[in-house]
Structures are given as structure tokens and as C-alpha cells.
Short mmCIF file of C-alpha atoms and ligand atoms in Angstrom, two decimals:
data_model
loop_
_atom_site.label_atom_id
_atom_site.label_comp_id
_atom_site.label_asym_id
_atom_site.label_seq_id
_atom_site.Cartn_x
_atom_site.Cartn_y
_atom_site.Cartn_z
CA UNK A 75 119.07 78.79 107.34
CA UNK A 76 120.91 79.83 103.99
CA UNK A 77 118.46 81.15 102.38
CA UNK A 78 118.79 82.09 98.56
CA UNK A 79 115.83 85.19 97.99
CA UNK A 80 115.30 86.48 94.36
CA UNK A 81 113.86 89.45 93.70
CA UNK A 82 115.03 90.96 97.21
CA UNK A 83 115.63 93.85 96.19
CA UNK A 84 111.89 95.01 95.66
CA UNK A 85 109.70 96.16 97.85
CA UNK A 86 108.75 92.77 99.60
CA UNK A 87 112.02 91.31 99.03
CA UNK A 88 113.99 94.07 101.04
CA UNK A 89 111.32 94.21 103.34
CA UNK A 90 111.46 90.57 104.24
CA UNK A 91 115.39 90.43 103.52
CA UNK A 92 115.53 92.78 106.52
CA UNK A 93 113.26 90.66 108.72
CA UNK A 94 115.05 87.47 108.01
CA UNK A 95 118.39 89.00 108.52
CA UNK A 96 116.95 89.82 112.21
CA UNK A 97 115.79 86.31 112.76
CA UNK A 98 119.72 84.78 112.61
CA UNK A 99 119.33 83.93 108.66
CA UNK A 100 121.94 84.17 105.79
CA UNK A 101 120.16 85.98 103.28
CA UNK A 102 121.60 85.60 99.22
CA UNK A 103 119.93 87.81 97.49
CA UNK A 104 119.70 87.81 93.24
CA UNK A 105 118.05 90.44 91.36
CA UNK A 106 118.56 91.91 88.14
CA UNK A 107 117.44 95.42 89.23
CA UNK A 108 115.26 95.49 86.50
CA UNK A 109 114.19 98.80 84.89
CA UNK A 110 110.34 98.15 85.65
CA UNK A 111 110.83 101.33 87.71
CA UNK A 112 114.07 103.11 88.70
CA UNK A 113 116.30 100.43 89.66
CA UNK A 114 118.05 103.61 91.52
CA UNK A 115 115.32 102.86 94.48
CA UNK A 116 116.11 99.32 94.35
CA UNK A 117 119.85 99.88 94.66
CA UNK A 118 118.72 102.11 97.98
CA UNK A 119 116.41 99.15 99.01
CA UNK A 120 120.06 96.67 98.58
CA UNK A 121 122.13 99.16 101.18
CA UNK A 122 120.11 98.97 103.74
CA UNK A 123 121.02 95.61 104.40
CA UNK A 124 124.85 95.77 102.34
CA UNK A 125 126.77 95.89 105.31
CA UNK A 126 125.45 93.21 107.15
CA UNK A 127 128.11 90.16 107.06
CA UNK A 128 124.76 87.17 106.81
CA UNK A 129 123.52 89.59 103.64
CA UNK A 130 124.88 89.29 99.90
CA UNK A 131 124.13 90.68 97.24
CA UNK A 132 124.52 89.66 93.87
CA UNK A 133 123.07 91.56 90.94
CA UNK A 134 122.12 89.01 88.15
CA UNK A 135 118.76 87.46 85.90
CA UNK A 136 116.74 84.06 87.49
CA UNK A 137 117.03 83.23 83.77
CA UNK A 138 120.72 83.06 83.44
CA UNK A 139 121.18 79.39 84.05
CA UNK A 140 125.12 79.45 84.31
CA UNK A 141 124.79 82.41 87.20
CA UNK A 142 121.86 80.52 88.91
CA UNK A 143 124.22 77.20 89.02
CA UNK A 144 127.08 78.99 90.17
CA UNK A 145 124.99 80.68 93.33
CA UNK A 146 123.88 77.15 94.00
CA UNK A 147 127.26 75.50 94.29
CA UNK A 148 128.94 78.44 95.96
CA UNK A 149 125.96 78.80 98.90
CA UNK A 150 124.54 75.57 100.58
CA UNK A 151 121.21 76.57 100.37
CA UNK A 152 118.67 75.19 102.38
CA UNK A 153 115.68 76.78 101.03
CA UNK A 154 114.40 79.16 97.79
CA UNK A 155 112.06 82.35 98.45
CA UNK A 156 110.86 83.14 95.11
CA UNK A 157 110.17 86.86 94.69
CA UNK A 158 111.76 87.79 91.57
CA UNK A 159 108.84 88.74 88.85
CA UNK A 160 108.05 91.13 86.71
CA UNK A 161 105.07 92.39 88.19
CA UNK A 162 102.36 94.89 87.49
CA UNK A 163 98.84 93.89 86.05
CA UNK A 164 98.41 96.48 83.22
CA UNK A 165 101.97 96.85 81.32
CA UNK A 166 101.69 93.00 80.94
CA UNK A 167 98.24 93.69 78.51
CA UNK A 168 101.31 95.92 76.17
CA UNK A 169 104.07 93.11 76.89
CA UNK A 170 102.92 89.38 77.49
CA UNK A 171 106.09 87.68 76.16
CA UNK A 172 108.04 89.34 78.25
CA UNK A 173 106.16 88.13 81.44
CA UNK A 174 105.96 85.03 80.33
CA UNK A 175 109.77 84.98 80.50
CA UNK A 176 110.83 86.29 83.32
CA UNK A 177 107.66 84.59 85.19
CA UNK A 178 107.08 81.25 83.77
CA UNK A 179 110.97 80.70 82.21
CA UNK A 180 112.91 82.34 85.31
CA UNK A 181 110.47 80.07 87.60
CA UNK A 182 111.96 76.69 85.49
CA UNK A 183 115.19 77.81 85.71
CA UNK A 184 115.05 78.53 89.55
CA UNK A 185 113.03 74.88 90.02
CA UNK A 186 115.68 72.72 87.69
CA UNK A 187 118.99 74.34 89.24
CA UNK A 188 116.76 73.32 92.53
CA UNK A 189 116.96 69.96 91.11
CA UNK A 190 120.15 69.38 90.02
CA UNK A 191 121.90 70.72 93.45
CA UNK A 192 119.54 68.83 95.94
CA UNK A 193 117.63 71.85 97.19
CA UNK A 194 114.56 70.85 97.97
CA UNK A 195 112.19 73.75 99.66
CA UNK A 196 110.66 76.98 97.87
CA UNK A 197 108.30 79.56 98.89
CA UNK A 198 106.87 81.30 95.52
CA UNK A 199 105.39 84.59 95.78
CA UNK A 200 101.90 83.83 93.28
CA UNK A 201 99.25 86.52 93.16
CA UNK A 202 95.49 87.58 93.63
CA UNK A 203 94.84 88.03 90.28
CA UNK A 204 95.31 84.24 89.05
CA UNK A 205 91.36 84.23 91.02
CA UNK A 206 90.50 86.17 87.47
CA UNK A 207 86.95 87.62 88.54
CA UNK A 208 85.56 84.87 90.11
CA UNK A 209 82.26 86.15 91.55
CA UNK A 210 81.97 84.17 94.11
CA UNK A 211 83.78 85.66 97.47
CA UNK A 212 85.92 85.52 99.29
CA UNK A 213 88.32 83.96 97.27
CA UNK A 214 89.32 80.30 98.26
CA UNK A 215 92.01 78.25 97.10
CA UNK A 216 89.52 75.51 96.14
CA UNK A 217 88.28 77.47 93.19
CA UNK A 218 89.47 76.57 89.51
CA UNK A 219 91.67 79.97 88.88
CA UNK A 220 91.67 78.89 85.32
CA UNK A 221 90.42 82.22 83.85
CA UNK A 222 93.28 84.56 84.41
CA UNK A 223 92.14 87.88 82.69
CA UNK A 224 95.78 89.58 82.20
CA UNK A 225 99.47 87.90 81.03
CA UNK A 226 100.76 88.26 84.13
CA UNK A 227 97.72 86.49 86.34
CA UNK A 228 98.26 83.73 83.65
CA UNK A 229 102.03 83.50 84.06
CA UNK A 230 102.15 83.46 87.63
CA UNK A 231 99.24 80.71 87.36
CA UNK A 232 101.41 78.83 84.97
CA UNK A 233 104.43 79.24 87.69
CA UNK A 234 102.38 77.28 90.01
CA UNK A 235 101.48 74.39 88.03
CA UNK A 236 104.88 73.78 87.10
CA UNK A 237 105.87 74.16 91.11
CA UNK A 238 102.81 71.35 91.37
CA UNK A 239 104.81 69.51 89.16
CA UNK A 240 108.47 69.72 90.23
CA UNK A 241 106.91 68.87 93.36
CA UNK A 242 105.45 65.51 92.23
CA UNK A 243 108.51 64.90 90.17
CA UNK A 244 111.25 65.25 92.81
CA UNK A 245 109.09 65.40 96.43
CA UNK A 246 109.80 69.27 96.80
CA UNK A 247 108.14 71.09 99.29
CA UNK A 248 106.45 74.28 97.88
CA UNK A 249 103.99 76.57 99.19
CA UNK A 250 102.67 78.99 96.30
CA UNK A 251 101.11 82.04 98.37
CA UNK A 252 99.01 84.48 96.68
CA UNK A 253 99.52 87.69 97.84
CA UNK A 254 96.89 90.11 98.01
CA UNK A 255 97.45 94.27 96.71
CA UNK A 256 100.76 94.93 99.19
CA UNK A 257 101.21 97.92 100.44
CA UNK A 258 103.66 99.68 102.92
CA UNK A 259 106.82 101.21 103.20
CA UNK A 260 109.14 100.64 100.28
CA UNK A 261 106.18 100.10 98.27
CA UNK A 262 106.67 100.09 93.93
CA UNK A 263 106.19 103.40 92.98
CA UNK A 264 103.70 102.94 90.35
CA UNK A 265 101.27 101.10 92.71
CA UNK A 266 97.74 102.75 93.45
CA UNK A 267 98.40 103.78 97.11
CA UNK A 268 101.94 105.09 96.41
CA UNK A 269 100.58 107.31 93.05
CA UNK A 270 97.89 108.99 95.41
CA UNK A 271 99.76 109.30 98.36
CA UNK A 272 102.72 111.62 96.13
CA UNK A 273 99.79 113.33 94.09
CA UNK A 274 97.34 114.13 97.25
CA UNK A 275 100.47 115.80 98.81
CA UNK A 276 101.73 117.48 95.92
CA UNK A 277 98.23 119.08 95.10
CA UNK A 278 98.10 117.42 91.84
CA UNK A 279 95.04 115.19 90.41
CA UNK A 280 94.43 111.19 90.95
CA UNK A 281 93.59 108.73 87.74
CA UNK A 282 91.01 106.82 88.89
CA UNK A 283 90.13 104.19 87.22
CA UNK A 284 86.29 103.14 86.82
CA UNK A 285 83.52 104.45 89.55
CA UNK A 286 85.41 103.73 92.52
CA UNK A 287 83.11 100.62 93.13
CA UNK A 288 86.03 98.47 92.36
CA UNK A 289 87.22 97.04 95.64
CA UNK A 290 90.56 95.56 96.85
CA UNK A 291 91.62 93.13 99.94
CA UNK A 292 94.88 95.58 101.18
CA UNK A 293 97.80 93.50 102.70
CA UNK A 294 99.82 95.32 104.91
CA UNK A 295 103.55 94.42 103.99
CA UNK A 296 104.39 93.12 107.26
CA UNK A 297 101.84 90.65 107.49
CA UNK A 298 102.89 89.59 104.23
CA UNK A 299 106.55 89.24 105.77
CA UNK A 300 105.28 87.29 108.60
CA UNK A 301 103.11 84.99 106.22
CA UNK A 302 106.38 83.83 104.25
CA UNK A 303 108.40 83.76 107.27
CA UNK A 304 105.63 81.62 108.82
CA UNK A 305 105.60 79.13 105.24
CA UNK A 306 109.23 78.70 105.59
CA UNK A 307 108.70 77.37 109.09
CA UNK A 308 106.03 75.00 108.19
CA UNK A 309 106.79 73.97 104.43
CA UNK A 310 105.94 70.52 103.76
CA UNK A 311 104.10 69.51 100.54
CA UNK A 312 103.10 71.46 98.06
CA UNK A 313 100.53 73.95 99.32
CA UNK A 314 98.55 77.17 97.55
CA UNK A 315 98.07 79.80 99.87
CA UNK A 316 96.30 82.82 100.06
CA UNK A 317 97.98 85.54 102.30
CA UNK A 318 95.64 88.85 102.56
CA UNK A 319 94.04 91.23 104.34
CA UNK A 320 90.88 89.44 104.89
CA UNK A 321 89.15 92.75 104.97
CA UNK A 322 88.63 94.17 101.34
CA UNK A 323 88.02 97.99 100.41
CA UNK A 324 86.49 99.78 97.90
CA UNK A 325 88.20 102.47 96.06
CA UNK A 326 86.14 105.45 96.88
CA UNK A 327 86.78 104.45 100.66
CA UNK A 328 90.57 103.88 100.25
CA UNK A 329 91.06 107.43 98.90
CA UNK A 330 88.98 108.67 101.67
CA UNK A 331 91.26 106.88 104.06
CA UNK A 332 94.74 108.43 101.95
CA UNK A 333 93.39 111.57 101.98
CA UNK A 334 92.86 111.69 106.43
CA UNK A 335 96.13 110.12 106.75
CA UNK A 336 97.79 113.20 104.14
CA UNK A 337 95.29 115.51 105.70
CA UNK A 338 94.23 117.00 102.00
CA UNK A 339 91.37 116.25 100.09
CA UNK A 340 92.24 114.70 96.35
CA UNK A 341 91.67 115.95 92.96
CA UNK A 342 90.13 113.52 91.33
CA UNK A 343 90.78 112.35 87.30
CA UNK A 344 88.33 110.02 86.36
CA UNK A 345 88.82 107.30 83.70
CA UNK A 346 87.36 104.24 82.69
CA UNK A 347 88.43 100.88 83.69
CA UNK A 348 91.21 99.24 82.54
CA UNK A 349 91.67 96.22 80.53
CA UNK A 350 93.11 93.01 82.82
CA UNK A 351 91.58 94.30 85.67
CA UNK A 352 89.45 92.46 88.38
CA UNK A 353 86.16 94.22 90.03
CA UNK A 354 87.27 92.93 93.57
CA UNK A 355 89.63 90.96 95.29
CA UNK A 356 88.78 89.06 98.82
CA UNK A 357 90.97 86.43 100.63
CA UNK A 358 89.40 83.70 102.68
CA UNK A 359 92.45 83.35 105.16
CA UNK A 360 91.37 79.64 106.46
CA UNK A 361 93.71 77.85 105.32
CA UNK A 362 96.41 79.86 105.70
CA UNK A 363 95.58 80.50 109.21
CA UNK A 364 95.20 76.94 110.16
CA UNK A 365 98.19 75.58 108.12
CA UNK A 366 100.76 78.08 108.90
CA UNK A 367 99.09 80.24 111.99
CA UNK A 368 98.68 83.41 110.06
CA UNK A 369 97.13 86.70 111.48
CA UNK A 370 97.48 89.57 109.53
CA UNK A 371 97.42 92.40 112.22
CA UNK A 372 97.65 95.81 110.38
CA UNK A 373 93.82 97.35 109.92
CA UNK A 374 94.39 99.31 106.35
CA UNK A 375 93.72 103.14 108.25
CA UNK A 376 96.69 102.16 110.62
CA UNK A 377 98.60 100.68 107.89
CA UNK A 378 97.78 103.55 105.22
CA UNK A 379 98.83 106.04 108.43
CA UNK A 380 102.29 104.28 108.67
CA UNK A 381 102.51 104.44 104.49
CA UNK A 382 101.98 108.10 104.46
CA UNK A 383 104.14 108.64 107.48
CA UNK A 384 107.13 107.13 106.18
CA UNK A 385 106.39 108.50 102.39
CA UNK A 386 106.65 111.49 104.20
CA UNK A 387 110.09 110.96 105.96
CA UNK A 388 111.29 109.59 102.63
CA UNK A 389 109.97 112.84 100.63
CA UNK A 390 112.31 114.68 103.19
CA UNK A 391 114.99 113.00 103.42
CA UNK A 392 115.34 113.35 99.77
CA UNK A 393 114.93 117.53 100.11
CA UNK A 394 117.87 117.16 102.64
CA UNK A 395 119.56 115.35 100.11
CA UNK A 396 119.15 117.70 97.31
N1 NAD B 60 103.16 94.03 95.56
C1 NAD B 60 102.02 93.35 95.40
O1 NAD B 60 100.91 93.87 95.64
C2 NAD B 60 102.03 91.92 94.95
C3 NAD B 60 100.81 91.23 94.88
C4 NAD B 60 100.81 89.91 94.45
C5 NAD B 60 102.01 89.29 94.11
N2 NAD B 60 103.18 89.98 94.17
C6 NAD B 60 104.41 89.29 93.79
O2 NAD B 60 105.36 89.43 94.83
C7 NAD B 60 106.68 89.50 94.28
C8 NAD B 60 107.38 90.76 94.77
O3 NAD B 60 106.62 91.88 94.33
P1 NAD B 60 107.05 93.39 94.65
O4 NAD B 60 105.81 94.18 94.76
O5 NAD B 60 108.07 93.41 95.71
O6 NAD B 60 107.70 93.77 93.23
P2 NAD B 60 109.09 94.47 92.89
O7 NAD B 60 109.03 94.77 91.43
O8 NAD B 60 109.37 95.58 93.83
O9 NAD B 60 110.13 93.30 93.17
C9 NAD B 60 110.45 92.33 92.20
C10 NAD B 60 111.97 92.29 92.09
O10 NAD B 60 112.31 91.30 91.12
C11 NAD B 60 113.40 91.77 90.37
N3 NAD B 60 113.42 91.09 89.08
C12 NAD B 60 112.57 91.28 88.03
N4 NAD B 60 112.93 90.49 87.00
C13 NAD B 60 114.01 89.80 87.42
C14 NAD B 60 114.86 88.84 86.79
N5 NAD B 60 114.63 88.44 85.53
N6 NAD B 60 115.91 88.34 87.48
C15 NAD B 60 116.16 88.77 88.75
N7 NAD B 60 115.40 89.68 89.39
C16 NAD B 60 114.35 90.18 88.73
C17 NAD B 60 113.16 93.26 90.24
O11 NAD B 60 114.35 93.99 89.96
C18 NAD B 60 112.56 93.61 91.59
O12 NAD B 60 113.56 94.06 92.49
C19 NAD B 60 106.49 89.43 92.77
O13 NAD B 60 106.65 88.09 92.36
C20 NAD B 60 105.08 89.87 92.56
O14 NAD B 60 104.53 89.35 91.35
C21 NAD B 60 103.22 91.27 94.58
#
């Protein structure tokens, strides 16, 4: 398949780029290498997969209609993977319009170039958080989501209505899968497992927010691969997803579980809870194992062991570098 994957530059999207490269796949990758964190890493995400003659990379915003249009009638694509975003729960409390841009806008513009050049098929990459807190757990797909608590729960929410609708409009075949806290190599700096993993090592203090009570379902990145991989195999409809863990942990216990893998115990900075933020997240995986046969496989102390293990590799390959 030619396969046109924004936001593959990221942390899932180079992850995934990599896998679907290995499967026989021509991979066209857009991505503005947005400044959300150093686009530097990004750039080192893009050359791992450069030379490869299936892999391209072109460096440009979902929300520039004339570049979109002119990807679409210089590739034949056969099918979207929608990872571009800005993501991040908390700077989109200090920035909403900008979320709702790049999420909701870049989304349309994506879904009417779709239109106009006969490409019918698109994985989106939703999230977690559009479950708001619902109390009742695990989270299904069933429930309302209709009380996102942050902008960017809300805009990816919004994202999926309008995939609902492009797909009742013009018979496209979406599957919106809500991702679960990913974690794993190449994972955004800024993210919770990432910021502890660099801090525990370096001897320096964790900010924890709230008692440690809050709990999360991890998704190992790989599972996550396989879970798209698996959509774009069996993509007929339009389908909401959820692709997680399936086997939620609380906060305390994850920072136990950093701290074995780093072999040092953490210094701990407490604050309180933040605003957007859910008390727990917890996939129910039915539906996603019956529809598209998905397993995740990675328990979170093997994956965390593999996190730390290659944090570690990267942390020295960087000294060599220097
Ligand atoms: N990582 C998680 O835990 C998680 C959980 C739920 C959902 N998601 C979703 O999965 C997707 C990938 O997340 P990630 O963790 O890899 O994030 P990431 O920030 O590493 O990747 C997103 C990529 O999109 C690119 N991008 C941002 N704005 C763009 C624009 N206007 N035009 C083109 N490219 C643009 C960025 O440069 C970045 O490379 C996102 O849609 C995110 O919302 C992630």
C-alpha cells in the first residue's frame, strides 16, 4: 500500500513508519516538525528511516491545503494514517485555539483533500481523554464521551465526529482509535515516564502531581503499532476504537516500577493536581479485540524495563557524541 502518514515523525509515527516500512509499504510521511518539543529529536526520528527508497519525507502543515493537494496528486494513495496533532493534555488548558487548529482544522483539511482525490480509507489516532472522567470503568466505546475536561480531549472528540460524518457523506472507511498513555522508545520528552526516567537517573526530584492515587492504563508503543497496523488491515466502516493496555496503574506503583528498572529510588516533588486532568484511565479492549484481533503483549514492568534500557543507550550515545 501507499500509504500517506502525518505526523510520522513523532514518537508513534516513526515508530510505526519503521514497522510499515518492514511490512513491504510505501510510507509518505508529512509533518511540520512542530516546536511542541525540539523538533531536533524529530529530525533524528525522520533519518532513521531517510534512506530507505519506499520512505519520503516531506516537511510541511496538514493545514496547508495547496501542499496537502499536491501530496495527493503526486502519490496514489491508498490509505490516510492520521497522526499529526498537537498533543499534550495540560499546555492545551494555556492554548485552546491553537489545538483546535491543528486538531479539528488540519483533520478537515486531511478528510476534504481525501474527498476531492478519491481516497477513501483513514486510520485517526483519537485519544483516552475524550472518556473525560467517566466513573464508570473500564472505559467502553458505548459511553457518551461528551464531557471532555481539557481543549485537546474536546478537539480530538470533535475530529471524530467530523470523521463520522465524512464517512456518511462520501462512504469512507474510518476507524478512530483511542490510544491509551503511550509509552516506549522514542517516547515525547515531556511525557510522565520519560520526565522520571531522566530525573531518577540524574538524581534530581520528580513533580508529582496529586497523591499518586491517580491511575493510568500504559500502552506499550508496539502494541499500539500493531493495533493500527491491524485497523488498516481490517478498515471497513467507520469504527471507534479503543487500543490500550487493558491493565491500568496507579501512579505511586508506576514510579515504583521506574525506579527497579533505573535501579535508584526517586526524589519526590509533590504538587497538586492539575487542571484537565482525568483521575484514571481504563480500556475495555472488546471490541477492538474482536473487530481487529488485537492483543497488546507488553506487561508495563517489561515494557518500562525496555524504556529505561534504551533511554539509557540513547543518554550514551549522546555522551559519545559530545
Ligand atoms: N502518546 C500518547 O500517549 C498518545 C495518547 C493518545 C493519543 N495520542 C495521539 O497520537 C498521535 C501521535 O502522538 P505522539 O505521542 O506520537 O505525538 P508527537 O508529538 O510525538 O507526534 C505528533 C507529530 O505531529 C506533528 N505535527 C504537529 N502539528 C502538525 C501540523 N500542523 N502539521 C503536520 N505535522 C504536525 C509533530 O511535529 C509531531 O511530529 C497524536 O495525534 C496524539 O494526539 C497520543
Amino acid at each position: 500500500m501507499t500509504i500517506l502518514l502525518t505526523g510520522g515523525a513523532g514518537f508513534i509515527g516513526s515508530n510505526l513508519a519503521k514497522q510499515l516500512l518492514e511490512e513491504g509499504h510505501q510510507v509518505i510521511c508529512l509533518d511540520n516538525l512542530d516546536s511542541y518539543y525540539a523538533p531536533d529529536i524529530k529530525w533524528k526520528n525522520v533519518q532513521q528511516t531517510l534512506s530507505i527508497p519506499a520512505y519520503h519525507f516531506h516537511q510541511g502543515d496538514i493545514r496547508d491545503s495547496d501542499l496537502v493537494d499536491t501530496l495527493f496528486q503526486t502519490y496514489a494513495f491508498d490509505a490516510v494514517i492520521h497522526l499529526a496533532a498537537r498533543a499534550g493534555v495540560r499546555p492545551s488548558v494555556q492554548d485552546p485555539a491553537l489545538y483546535y487548529d491543528v486538531n479539528v482544522n488540519g483533520t478537515l483539511t486531511l478528510l476534504q483533500a481525501m474527498q476531492r482525490f478519491g481516497v477513501t480509507k483513514m486510520v485517526f489516532a483519537s485519544s483516552s481523554s475524550v472518556y473525560g472522567d467517566s466513573p464508570q470503568v473500564p472505559f467502553t466505546e458505548t459511553d457518551s464521551a461528551d464531557r471532555p475536561l481539557s481543549p485537546y480531549a474536546a478537539s480530538k472528540r470533535a475530529a471524530e465526529l467530523l470523521c463520522h460524518t465524512f464517512h456518511n457523506l462520501y462512504s469512507f472507511d474510518i476507524f478512530c482509535l483511542r490510544f491509551f498513555t503511550v509509552y516506549g522508545p522514542l517516547q515525547r520528552p515531556e511525557m510522565a515516564i520519560s520526565q522520571f526516567t531522566e530525573s531518577i537517573l540524574n538524581g534530581q526530584a520528580i513533580n508529582v502531581f496529586g497523591d499518586g492515587s491517580t491511575a493510568r492504563d500504559y500502552t506499550y508503543v508496539d502494541d499500539i503499532v500493531s493495533g493500527i497496523i491491524q485497523s488498516l488491515k481490517n478498515l471497513k466502516g467507520y469504527e471507534v476504537l479503543n487500543i490500550g493496555g487493558a491493565d491500568p496503574i496507579s501512579l505511586a506503583n508506576l514510579i515504583r516500577v521506574i525506579e527497579q528498572a533505573v535501579g535508584q529510588t526517586a526524589l519526590i516533588n509533590r504538587l497538586p493536581m492539575q487542571p484537565g486532568d482525568v483521575q484514571q484511565t481504563y480500556a475495555d479492549i472488546r471490541k477492538a479485540t474482536q473487530l481487529i484481533d488485537y492483543h497488546p503483549s507488553v506487561r508495563v514492568e517489561d515494557g518500562i524495563q525496555r524504556f529505561v534500557d534504551w533511554f539509557r543507550s540513547r543518554q550514551d550515545a549522546d555522551l559519545v557524541m559530545k
